[in-house]
Structure formats: C-alpha cells, structure tokens
Coordinates of N, CA, C and O in Angstrom, one line a residue:
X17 N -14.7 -99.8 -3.7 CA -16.0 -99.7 -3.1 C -17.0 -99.2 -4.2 O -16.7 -98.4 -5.1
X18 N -18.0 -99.7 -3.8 CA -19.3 -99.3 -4.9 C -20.0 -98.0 -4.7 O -19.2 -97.2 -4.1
X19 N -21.0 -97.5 -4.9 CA -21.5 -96.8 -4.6 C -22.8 -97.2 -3.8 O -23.4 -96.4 -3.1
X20 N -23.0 -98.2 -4.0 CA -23.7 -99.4 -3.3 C -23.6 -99.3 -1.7 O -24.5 -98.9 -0.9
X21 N -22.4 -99.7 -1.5 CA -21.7 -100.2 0.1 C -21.8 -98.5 0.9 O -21.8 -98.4 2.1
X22 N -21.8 -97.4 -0.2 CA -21.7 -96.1 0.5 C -23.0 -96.3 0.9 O -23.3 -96.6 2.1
X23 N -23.9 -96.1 0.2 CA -25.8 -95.3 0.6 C -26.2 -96.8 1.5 O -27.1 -96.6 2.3
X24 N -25.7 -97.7 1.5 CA -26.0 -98.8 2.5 C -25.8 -98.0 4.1 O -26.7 -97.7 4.9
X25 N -24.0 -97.9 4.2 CA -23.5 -96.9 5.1 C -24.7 -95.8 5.5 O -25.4 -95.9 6.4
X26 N -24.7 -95.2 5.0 CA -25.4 -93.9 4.6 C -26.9 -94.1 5.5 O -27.4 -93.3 6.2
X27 N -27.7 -95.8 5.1 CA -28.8 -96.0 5.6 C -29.3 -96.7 6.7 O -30.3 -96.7 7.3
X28 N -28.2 -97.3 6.9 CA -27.8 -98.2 8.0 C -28.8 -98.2 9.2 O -29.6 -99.1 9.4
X29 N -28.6 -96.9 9.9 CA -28.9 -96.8 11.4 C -30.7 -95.8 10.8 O -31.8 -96.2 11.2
X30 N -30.6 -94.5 9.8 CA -31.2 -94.0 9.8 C -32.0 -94.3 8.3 O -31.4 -94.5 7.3
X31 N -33.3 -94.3 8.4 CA -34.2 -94.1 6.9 C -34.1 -93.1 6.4 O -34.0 -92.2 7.2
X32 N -34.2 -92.5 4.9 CA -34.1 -91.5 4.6 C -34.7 -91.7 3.0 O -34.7 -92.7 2.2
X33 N -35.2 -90.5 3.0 CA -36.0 -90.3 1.5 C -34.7 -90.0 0.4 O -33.6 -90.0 1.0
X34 N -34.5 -89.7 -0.6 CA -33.4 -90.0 -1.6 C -32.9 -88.3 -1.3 O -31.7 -87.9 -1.0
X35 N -33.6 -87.8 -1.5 CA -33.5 -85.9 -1.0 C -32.7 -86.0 0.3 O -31.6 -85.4 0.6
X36 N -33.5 -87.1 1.1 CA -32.5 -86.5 2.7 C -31.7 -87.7 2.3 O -32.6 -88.5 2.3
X37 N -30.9 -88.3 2.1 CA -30.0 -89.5 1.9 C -28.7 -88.5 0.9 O -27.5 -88.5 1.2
X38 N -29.3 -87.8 -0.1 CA -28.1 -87.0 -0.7 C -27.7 -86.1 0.1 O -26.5 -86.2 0.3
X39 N -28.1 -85.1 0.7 CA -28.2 -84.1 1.9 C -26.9 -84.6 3.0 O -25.8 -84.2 3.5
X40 N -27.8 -85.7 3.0 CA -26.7 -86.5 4.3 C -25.3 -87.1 3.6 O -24.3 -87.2 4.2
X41 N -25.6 -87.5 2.5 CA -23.9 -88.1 1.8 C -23.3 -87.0 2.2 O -22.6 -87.1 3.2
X42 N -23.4 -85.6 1.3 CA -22.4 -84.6 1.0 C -22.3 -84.1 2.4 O -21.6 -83.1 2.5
X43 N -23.1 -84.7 3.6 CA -22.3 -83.8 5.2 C -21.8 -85.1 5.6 O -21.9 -85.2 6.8
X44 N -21.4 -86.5 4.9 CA -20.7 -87.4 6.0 C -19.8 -88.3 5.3 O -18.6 -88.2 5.3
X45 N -20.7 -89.5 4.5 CA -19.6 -90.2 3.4 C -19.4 -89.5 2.2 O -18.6 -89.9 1.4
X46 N -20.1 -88.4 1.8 CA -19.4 -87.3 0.7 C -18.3 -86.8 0.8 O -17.7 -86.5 -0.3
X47 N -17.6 -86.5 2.4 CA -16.3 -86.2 2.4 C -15.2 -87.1 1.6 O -14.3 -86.5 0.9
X48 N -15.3 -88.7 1.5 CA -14.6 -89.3 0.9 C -15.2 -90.2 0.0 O -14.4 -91.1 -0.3
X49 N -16.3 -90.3 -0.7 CA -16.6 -90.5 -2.0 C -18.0 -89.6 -2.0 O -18.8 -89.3 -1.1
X50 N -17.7 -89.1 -3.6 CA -18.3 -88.3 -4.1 C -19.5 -89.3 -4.9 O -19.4 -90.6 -5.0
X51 N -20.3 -88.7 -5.3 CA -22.0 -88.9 -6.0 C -22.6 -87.7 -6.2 O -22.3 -86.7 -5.5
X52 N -23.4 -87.8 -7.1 CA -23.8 -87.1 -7.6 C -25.3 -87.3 -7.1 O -25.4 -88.3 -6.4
X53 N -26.4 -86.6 -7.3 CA -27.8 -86.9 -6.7 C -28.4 -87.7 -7.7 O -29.3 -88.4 -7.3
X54 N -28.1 -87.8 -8.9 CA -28.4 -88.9 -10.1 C -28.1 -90.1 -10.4 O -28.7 -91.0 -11.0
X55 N -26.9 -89.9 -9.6 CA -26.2 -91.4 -8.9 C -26.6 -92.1 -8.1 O -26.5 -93.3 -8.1
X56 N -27.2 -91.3 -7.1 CA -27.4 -91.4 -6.0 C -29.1 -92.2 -6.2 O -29.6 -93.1 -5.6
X57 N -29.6 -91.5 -7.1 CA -31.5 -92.1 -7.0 C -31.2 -93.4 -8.3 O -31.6 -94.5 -8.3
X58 N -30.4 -92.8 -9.1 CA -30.5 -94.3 -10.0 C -29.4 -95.6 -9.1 O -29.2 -96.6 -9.9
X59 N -28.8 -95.7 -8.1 CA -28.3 -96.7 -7.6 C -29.2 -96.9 -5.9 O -28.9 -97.8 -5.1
X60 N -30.3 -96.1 -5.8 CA -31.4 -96.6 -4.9 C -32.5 -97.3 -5.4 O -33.2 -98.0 -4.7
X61 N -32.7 -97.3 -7.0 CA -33.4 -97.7 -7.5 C -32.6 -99.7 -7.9 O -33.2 -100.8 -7.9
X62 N -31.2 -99.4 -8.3 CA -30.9 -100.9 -8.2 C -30.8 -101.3 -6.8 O -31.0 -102.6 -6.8
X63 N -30.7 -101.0 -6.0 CA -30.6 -101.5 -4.8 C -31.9 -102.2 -4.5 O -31.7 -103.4 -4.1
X64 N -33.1 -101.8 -4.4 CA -34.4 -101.7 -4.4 C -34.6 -102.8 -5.4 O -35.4 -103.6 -4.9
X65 N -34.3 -103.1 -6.4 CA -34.3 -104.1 -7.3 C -33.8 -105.3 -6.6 O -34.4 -106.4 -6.4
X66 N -32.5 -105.2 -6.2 CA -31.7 -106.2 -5.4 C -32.4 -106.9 -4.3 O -32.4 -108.1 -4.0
X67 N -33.0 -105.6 -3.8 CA -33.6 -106.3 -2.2 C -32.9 -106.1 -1.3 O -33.2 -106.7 -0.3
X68 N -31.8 -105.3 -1.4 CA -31.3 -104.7 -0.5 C -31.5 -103.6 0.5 O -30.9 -103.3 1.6
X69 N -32.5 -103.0 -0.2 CA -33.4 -102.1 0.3 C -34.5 -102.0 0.1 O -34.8 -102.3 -1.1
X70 N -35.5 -101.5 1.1 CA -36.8 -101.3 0.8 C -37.4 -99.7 0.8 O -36.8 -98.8 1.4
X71 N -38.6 -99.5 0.0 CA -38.8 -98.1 -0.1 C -40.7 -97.9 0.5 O -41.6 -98.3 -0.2
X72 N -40.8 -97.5 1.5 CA -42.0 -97.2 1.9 C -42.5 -95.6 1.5 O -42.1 -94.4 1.7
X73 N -43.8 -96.2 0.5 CA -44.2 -94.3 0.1 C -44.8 -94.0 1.3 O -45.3 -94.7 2.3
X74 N -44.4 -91.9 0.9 CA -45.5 -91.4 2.1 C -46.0 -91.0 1.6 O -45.2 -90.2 1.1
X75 N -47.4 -90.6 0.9 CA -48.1 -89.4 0.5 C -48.1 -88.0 1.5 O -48.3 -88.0 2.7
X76 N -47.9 -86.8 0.5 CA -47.5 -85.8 0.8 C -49.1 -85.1 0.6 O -50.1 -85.6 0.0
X77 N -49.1 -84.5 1.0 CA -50.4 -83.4 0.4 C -49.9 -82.1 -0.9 O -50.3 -81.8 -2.0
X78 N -49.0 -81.4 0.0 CA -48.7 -80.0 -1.4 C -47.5 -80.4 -2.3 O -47.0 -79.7 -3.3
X79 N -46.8 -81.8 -1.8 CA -45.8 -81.9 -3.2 C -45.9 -83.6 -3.0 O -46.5 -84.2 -2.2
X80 N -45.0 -84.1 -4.0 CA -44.9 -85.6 -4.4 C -44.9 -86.6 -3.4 O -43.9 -86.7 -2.7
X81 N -46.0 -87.4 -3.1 CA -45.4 -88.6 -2.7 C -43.8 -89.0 -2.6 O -43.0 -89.1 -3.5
X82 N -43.4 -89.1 -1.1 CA -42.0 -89.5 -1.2 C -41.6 -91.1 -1.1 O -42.3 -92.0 -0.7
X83 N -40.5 -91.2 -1.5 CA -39.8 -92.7 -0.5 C -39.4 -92.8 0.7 O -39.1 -91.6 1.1
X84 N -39.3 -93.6 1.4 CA -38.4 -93.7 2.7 C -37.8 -94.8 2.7 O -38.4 -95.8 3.0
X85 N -36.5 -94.7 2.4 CA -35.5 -96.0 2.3 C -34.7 -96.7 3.4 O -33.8 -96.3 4.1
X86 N -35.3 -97.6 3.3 CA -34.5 -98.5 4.6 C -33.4 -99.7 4.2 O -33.5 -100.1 3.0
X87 N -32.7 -100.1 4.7 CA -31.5 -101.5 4.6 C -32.8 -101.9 4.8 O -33.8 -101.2 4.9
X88 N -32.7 -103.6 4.6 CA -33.2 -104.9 4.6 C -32.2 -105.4 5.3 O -31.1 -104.8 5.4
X89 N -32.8 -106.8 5.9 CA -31.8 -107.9 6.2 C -30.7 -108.1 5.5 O -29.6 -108.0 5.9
X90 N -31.2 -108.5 3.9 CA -30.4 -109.0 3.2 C -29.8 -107.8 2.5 O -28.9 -108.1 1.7
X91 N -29.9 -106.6 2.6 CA -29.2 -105.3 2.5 C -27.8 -105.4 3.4 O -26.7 -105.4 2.9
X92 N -28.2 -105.5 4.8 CA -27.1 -105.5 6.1 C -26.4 -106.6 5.5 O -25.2 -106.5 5.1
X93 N -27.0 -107.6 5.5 CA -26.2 -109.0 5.4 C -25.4 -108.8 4.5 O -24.3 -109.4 4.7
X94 N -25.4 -108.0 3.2 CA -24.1 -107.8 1.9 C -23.6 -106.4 2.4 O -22.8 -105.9 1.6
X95 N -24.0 -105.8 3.6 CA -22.9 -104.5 3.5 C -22.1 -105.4 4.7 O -21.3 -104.5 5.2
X96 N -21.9 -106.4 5.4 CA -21.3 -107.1 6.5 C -20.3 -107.9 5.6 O -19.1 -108.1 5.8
X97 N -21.0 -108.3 4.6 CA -19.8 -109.9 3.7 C -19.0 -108.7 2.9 O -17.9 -109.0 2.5
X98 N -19.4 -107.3 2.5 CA -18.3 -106.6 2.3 C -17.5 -106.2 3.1 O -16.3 -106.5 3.0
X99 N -18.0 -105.4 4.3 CA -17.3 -104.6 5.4 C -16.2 -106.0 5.6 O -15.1 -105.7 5.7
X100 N -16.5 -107.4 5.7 CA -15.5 -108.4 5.9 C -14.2 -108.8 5.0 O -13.3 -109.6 5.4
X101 N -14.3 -108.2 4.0 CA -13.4 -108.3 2.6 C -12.7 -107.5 2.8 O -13.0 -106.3 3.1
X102 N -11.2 -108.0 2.5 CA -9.9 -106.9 2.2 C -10.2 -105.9 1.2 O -11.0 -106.1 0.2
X103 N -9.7 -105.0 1.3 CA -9.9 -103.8 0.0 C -8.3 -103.5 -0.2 O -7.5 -103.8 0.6
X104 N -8.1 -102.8 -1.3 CA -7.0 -102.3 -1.4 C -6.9 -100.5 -0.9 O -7.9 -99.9 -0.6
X105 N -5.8 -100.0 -1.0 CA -5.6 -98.7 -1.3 C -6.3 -98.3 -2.4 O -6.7 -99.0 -3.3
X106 N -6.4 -97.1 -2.2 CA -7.0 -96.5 -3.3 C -6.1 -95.6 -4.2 O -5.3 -94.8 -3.9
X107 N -6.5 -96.2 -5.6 CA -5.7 -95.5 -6.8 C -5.4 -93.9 -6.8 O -6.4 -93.1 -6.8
X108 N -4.4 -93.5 -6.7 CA -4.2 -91.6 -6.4 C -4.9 -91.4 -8.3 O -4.3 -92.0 -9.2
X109 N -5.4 -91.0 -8.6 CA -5.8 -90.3 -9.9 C -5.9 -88.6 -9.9 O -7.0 -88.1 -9.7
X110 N -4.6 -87.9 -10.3 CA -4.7 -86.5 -9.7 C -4.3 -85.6 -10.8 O -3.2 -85.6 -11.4
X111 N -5.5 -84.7 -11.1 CA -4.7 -83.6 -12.3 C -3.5 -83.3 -12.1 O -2.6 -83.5 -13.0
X112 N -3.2 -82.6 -10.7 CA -2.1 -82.0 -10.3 C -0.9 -82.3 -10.5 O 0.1 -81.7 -11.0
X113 N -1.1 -83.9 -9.9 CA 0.3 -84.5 -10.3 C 0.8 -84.2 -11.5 O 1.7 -83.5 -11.9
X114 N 0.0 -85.3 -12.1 CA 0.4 -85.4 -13.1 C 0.9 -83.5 -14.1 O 1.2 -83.5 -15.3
X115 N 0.8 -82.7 -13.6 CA 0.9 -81.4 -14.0 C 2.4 -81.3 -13.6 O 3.5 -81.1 -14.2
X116 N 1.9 -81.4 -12.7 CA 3.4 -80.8 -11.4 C 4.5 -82.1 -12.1 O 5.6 -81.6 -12.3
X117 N 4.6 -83.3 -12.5 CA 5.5 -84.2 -13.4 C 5.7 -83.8 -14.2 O 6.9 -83.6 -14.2
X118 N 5.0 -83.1 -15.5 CA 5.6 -82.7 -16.3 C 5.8 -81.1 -16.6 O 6.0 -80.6 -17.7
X119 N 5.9 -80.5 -15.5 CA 5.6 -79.0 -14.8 C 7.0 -78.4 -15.7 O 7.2 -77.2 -15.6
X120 N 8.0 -79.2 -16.5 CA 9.2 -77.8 -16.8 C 8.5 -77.7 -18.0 O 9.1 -77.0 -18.8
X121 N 7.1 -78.0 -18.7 CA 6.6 -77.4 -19.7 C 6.0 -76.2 -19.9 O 5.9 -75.5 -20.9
X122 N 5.5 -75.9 -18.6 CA 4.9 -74.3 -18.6 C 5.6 -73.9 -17.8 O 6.7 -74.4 -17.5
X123 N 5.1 -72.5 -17.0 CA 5.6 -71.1 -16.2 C 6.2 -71.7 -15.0 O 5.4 -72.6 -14.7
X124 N 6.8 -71.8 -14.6 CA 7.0 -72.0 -13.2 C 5.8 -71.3 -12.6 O 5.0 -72.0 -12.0
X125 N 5.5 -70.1 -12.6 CA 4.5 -69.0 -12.4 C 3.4 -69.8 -12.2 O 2.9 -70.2 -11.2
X126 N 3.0 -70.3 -13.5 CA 1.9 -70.3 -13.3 C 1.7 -71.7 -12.7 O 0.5 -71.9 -12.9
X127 N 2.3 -72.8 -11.9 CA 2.1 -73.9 -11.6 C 2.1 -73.6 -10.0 O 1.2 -74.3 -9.5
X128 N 2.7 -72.8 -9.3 CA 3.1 -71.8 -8.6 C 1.1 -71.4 -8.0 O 0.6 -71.5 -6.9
X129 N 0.8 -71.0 -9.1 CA -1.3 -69.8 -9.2 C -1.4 -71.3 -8.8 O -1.8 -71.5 -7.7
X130 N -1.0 -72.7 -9.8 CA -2.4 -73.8 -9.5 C -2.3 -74.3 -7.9 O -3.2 -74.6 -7.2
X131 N -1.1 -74.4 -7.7 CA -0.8 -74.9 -6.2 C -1.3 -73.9 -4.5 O -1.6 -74.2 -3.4
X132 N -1.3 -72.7 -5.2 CA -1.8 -72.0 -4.1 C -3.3 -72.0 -4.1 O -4.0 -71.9 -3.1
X133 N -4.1 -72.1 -5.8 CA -5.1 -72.9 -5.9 C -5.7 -73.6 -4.9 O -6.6 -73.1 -4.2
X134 N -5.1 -74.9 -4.7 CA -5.1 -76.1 -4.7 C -4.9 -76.2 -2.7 O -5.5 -77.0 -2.0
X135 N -4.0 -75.3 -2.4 CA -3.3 -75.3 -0.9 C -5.0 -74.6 -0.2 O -5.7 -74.9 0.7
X136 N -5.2 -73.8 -1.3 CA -6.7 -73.2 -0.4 C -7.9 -73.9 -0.2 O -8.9 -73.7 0.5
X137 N -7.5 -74.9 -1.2 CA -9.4 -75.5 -1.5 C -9.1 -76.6 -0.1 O -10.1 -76.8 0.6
X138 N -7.6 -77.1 0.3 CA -7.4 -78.2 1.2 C -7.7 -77.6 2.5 O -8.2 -78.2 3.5
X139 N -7.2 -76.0 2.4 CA -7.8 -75.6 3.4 C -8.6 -75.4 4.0 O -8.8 -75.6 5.2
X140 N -9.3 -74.9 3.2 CA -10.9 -74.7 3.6 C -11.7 -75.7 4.3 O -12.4 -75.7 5.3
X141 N -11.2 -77.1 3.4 CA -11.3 -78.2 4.2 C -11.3 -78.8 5.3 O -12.1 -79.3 6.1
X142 N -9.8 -78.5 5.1 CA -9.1 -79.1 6.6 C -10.0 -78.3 8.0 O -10.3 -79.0 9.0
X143 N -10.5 -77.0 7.8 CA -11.1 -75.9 8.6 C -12.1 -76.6 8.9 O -12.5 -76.7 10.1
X144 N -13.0 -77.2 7.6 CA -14.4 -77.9 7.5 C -14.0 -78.8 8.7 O -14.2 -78.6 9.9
X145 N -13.4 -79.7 8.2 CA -13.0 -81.1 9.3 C -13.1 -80.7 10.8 O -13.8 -81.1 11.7
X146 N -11.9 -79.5 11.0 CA -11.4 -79.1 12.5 C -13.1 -78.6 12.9 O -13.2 -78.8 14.1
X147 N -14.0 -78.3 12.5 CA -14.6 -77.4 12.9 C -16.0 -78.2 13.6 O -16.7 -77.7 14.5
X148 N -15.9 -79.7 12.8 CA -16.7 -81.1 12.9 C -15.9 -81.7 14.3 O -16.4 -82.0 15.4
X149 N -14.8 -81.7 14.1 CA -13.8 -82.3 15.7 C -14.5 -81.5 16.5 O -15.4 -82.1 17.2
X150 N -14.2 -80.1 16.6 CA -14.3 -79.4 17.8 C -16.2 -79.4 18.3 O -16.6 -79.0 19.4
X151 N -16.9 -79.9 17.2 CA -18.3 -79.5 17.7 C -18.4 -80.8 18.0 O -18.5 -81.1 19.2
X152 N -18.5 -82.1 17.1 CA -18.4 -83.3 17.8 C -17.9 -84.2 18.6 O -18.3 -85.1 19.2
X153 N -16.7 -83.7 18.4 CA -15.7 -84.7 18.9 C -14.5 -84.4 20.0 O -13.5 -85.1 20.1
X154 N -14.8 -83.2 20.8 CA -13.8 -82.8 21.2 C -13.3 -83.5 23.1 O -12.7 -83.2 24.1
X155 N -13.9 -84.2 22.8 CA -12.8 -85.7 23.9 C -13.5 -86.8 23.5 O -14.6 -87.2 23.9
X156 N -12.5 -87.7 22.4 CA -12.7 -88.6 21.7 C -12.6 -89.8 22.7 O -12.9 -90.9 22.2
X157 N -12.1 -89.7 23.9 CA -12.2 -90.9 25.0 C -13.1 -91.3 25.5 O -13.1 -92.4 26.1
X158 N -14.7 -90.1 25.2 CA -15.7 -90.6 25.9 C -17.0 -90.6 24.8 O -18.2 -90.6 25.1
X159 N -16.1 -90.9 23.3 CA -17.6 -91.0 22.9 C -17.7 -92.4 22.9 O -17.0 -93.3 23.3
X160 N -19.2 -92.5 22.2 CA -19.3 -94.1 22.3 C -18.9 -94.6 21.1 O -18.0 -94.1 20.3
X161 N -19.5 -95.7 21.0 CA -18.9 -97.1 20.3 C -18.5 -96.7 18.5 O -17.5 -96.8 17.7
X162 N -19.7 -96.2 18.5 CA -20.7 -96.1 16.7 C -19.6 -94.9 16.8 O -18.5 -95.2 16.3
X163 N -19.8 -93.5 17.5 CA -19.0 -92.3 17.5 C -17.5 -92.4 17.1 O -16.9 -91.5 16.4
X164 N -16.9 -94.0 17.7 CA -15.3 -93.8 17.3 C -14.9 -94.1 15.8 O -13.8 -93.7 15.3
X165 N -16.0 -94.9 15.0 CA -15.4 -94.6 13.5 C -15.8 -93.7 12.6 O -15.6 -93.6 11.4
X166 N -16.5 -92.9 13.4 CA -16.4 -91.9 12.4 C -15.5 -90.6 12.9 O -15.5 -89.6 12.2
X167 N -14.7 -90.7 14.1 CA -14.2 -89.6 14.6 C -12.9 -90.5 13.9 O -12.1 -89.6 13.6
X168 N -12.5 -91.6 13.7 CA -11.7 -92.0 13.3 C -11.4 -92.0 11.6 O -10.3 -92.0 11.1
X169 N -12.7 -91.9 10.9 CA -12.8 -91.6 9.5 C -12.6 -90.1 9.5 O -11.8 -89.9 8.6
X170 N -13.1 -88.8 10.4 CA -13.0 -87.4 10.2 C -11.3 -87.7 10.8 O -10.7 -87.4 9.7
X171 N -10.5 -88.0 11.6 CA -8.9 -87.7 11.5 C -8.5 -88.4 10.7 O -7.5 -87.7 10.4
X172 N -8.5 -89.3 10.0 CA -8.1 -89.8 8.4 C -8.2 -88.4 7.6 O -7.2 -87.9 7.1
X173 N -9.6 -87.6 7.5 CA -9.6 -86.6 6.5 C -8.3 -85.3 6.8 O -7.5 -84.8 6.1
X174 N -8.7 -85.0 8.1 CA -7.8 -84.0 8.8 C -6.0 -84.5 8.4 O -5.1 -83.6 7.9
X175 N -5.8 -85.9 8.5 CA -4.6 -86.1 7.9 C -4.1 -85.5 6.4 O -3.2 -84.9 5.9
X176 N -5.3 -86.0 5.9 CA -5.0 -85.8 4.4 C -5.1 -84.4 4.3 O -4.0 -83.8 4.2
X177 N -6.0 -83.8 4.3 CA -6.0 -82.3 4.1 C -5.0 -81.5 4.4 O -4.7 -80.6 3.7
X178 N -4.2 -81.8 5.7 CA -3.0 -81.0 6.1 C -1.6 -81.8 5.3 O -0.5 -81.4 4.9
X179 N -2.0 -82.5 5.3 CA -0.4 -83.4 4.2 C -0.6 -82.5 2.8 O 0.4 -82.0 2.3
X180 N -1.4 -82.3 2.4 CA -1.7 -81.8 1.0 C -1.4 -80.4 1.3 O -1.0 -79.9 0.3
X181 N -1.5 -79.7 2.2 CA -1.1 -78.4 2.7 C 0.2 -78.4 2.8 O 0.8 -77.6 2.1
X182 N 0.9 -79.1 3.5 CA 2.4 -79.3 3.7 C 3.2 -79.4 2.1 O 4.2 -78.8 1.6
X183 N 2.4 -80.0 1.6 CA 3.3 -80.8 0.5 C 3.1 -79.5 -0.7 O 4.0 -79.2 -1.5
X184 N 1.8 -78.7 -0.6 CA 2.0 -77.8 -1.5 C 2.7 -76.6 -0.9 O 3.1 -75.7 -1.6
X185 N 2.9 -76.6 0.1 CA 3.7 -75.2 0.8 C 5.2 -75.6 0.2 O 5.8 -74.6 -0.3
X186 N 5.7 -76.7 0.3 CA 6.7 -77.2 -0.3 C 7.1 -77.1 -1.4 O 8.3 -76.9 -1.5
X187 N 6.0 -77.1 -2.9 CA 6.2 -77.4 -3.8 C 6.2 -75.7 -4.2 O 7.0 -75.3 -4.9
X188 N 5.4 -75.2 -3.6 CA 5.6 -73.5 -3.5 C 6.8 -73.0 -3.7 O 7.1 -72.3 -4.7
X189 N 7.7 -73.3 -2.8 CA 8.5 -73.0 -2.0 C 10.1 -72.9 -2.9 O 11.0 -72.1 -3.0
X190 N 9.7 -74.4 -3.3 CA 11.0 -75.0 -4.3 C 10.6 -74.1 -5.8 O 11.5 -73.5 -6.4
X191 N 9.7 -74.0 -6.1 CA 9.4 -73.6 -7.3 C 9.3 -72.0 -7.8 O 9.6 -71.6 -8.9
X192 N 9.0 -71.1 -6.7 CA 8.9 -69.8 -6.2 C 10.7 -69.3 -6.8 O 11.8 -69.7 -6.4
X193 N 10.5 -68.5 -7.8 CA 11.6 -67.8 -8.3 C 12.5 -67.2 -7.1 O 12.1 -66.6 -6.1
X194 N 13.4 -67.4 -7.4 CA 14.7 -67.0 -6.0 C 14.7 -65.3 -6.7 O 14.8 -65.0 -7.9
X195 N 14.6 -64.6 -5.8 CA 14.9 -62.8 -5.4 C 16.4 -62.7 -5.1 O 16.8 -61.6 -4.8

C-alpha cells in the first residue's frame, strides 16, 4: 500500500485540512501505517497534482489561509481499482527479531530488559484498542455498515497486540535465569 491509498481512506467520507487529516491518521489509519506530517503534506500535494484530490482555500483572518481536501471522482475511482486488487501479506521487518535470532550474543539479561520493553509498549496498546472497542463498539451486531470495517480493522489490531504479549511473556519465560 501507498501512502496514497491511506490519506484517500483517510478522506473519503470527511474533508480535511492537512493539520486535521494528520490529527485524524494517528487516531485511525496511523494505528497500522505510520506517516509522518511531512509525508503526509508532501503526498497531498502529489495527489493534488494527480487529480485525485482537490484543495479548496479558506482564508483565515489571525493565521494562514488553509486547505480543505476532498477525494475527486477520479480520486475514488483509483482508491476502488485498488481496494479491487489482491495485496500480499505484509513483510514482518522487526529489530527484535532479528535480536532475539541472534540473542546467544549478548546477556540473556539484557534481552530479557528489551522484551519486557517491548511487552509494555504492546500493552499500552492493546489497552488503547480495548478502550476504542468499549466506547465504540461495544455490540458490534448493531453497528452499521461503514462501522463494521473498522471495528473489524480495530480486532485485527487487538489480535496483534495480544499475540505480541503472549509471545513475549513466553520468550521471558524461556530466557529468565532458572533460581
């Protein structure tokens, strides 16, 4: 996926100025692809080039004239001939692993500090996610249409975040000096 196909997502239903468009990545498709806000305004600016989107100024009075970015036709029309295309899996690319493979080179100890690291940041998460279920989503039989893929994209994350939990409690576990 591009980064393209995200801020399309991202604009779909609502307009948004590049300020409220990053705002909104990091509380919705920021959960699973990351951007940066520099990314984020220099890939609205090709989009905008494309014609995939359009930018209506607003003049402001006490600060800058803003944008307001909308999909186009022909915006929707290429996030649909994607949304229609097979994708693959996504490539695992992970410090950790690759740590924890070649892990008989340092401490046990200290691989031990990176995993309980690592078990906290998932959790915090996982908490973030649970916490989105229970305010949005807490009887997923009656939301509507648009509501079920993203309650279906937030239990994808809830999956991952607790497997990563499990698997580092594990790795804890095995690696944790015998008393």
């Amino acid at each position: 996926m591009a980064i393209a196909h995200a801020i399309l997502v991202s604009l779909i239903n609502t307009p948004a100025s590049g300020y409220e468009l990053a705002k909104q990545f990091e509380a919705s498709v920021g959960f699973f692809w990351k951007a940066t806000y520099q990314q984020i305004y220099r890939e609205l600016t090709k989009l905008e080039d494309l014609g995939w989107i359009s930018a209506e100024v607003i003049a402001q009075e006490t600060r800058p004239d803003k944008k307001l970015y909308t999909v186009t036709e022909l915006g929707r029309l290429q996030l649909i001939e994607w949304m229609n295309r097979q994708c693959e899996p996504a490539v695992i690319k992970d410090d950790l692993l690759v740590k924890i493979f070649a892990g008989y080179l340092i401490s046990e100890q200290k691989l031990v500090e990176e995993l309980e690291h690592h078990r906290q940041i998932h959790a915090e998460k996982l908490k973030a996610y649970q916490d989105i279920e229970q305010q949005y989503f807490s009887n997923p039989q009656t939301l509507a249409h648009q509501q079920k893929f993203q309650y279906l994209t937030l239990r994808k994350g809830i999956g991952y975040e607790t497997a990563w939990i499990i698997w580092c409690e594990e790795a804890i576990e095995l690696l944790k000096p015998e008393k």
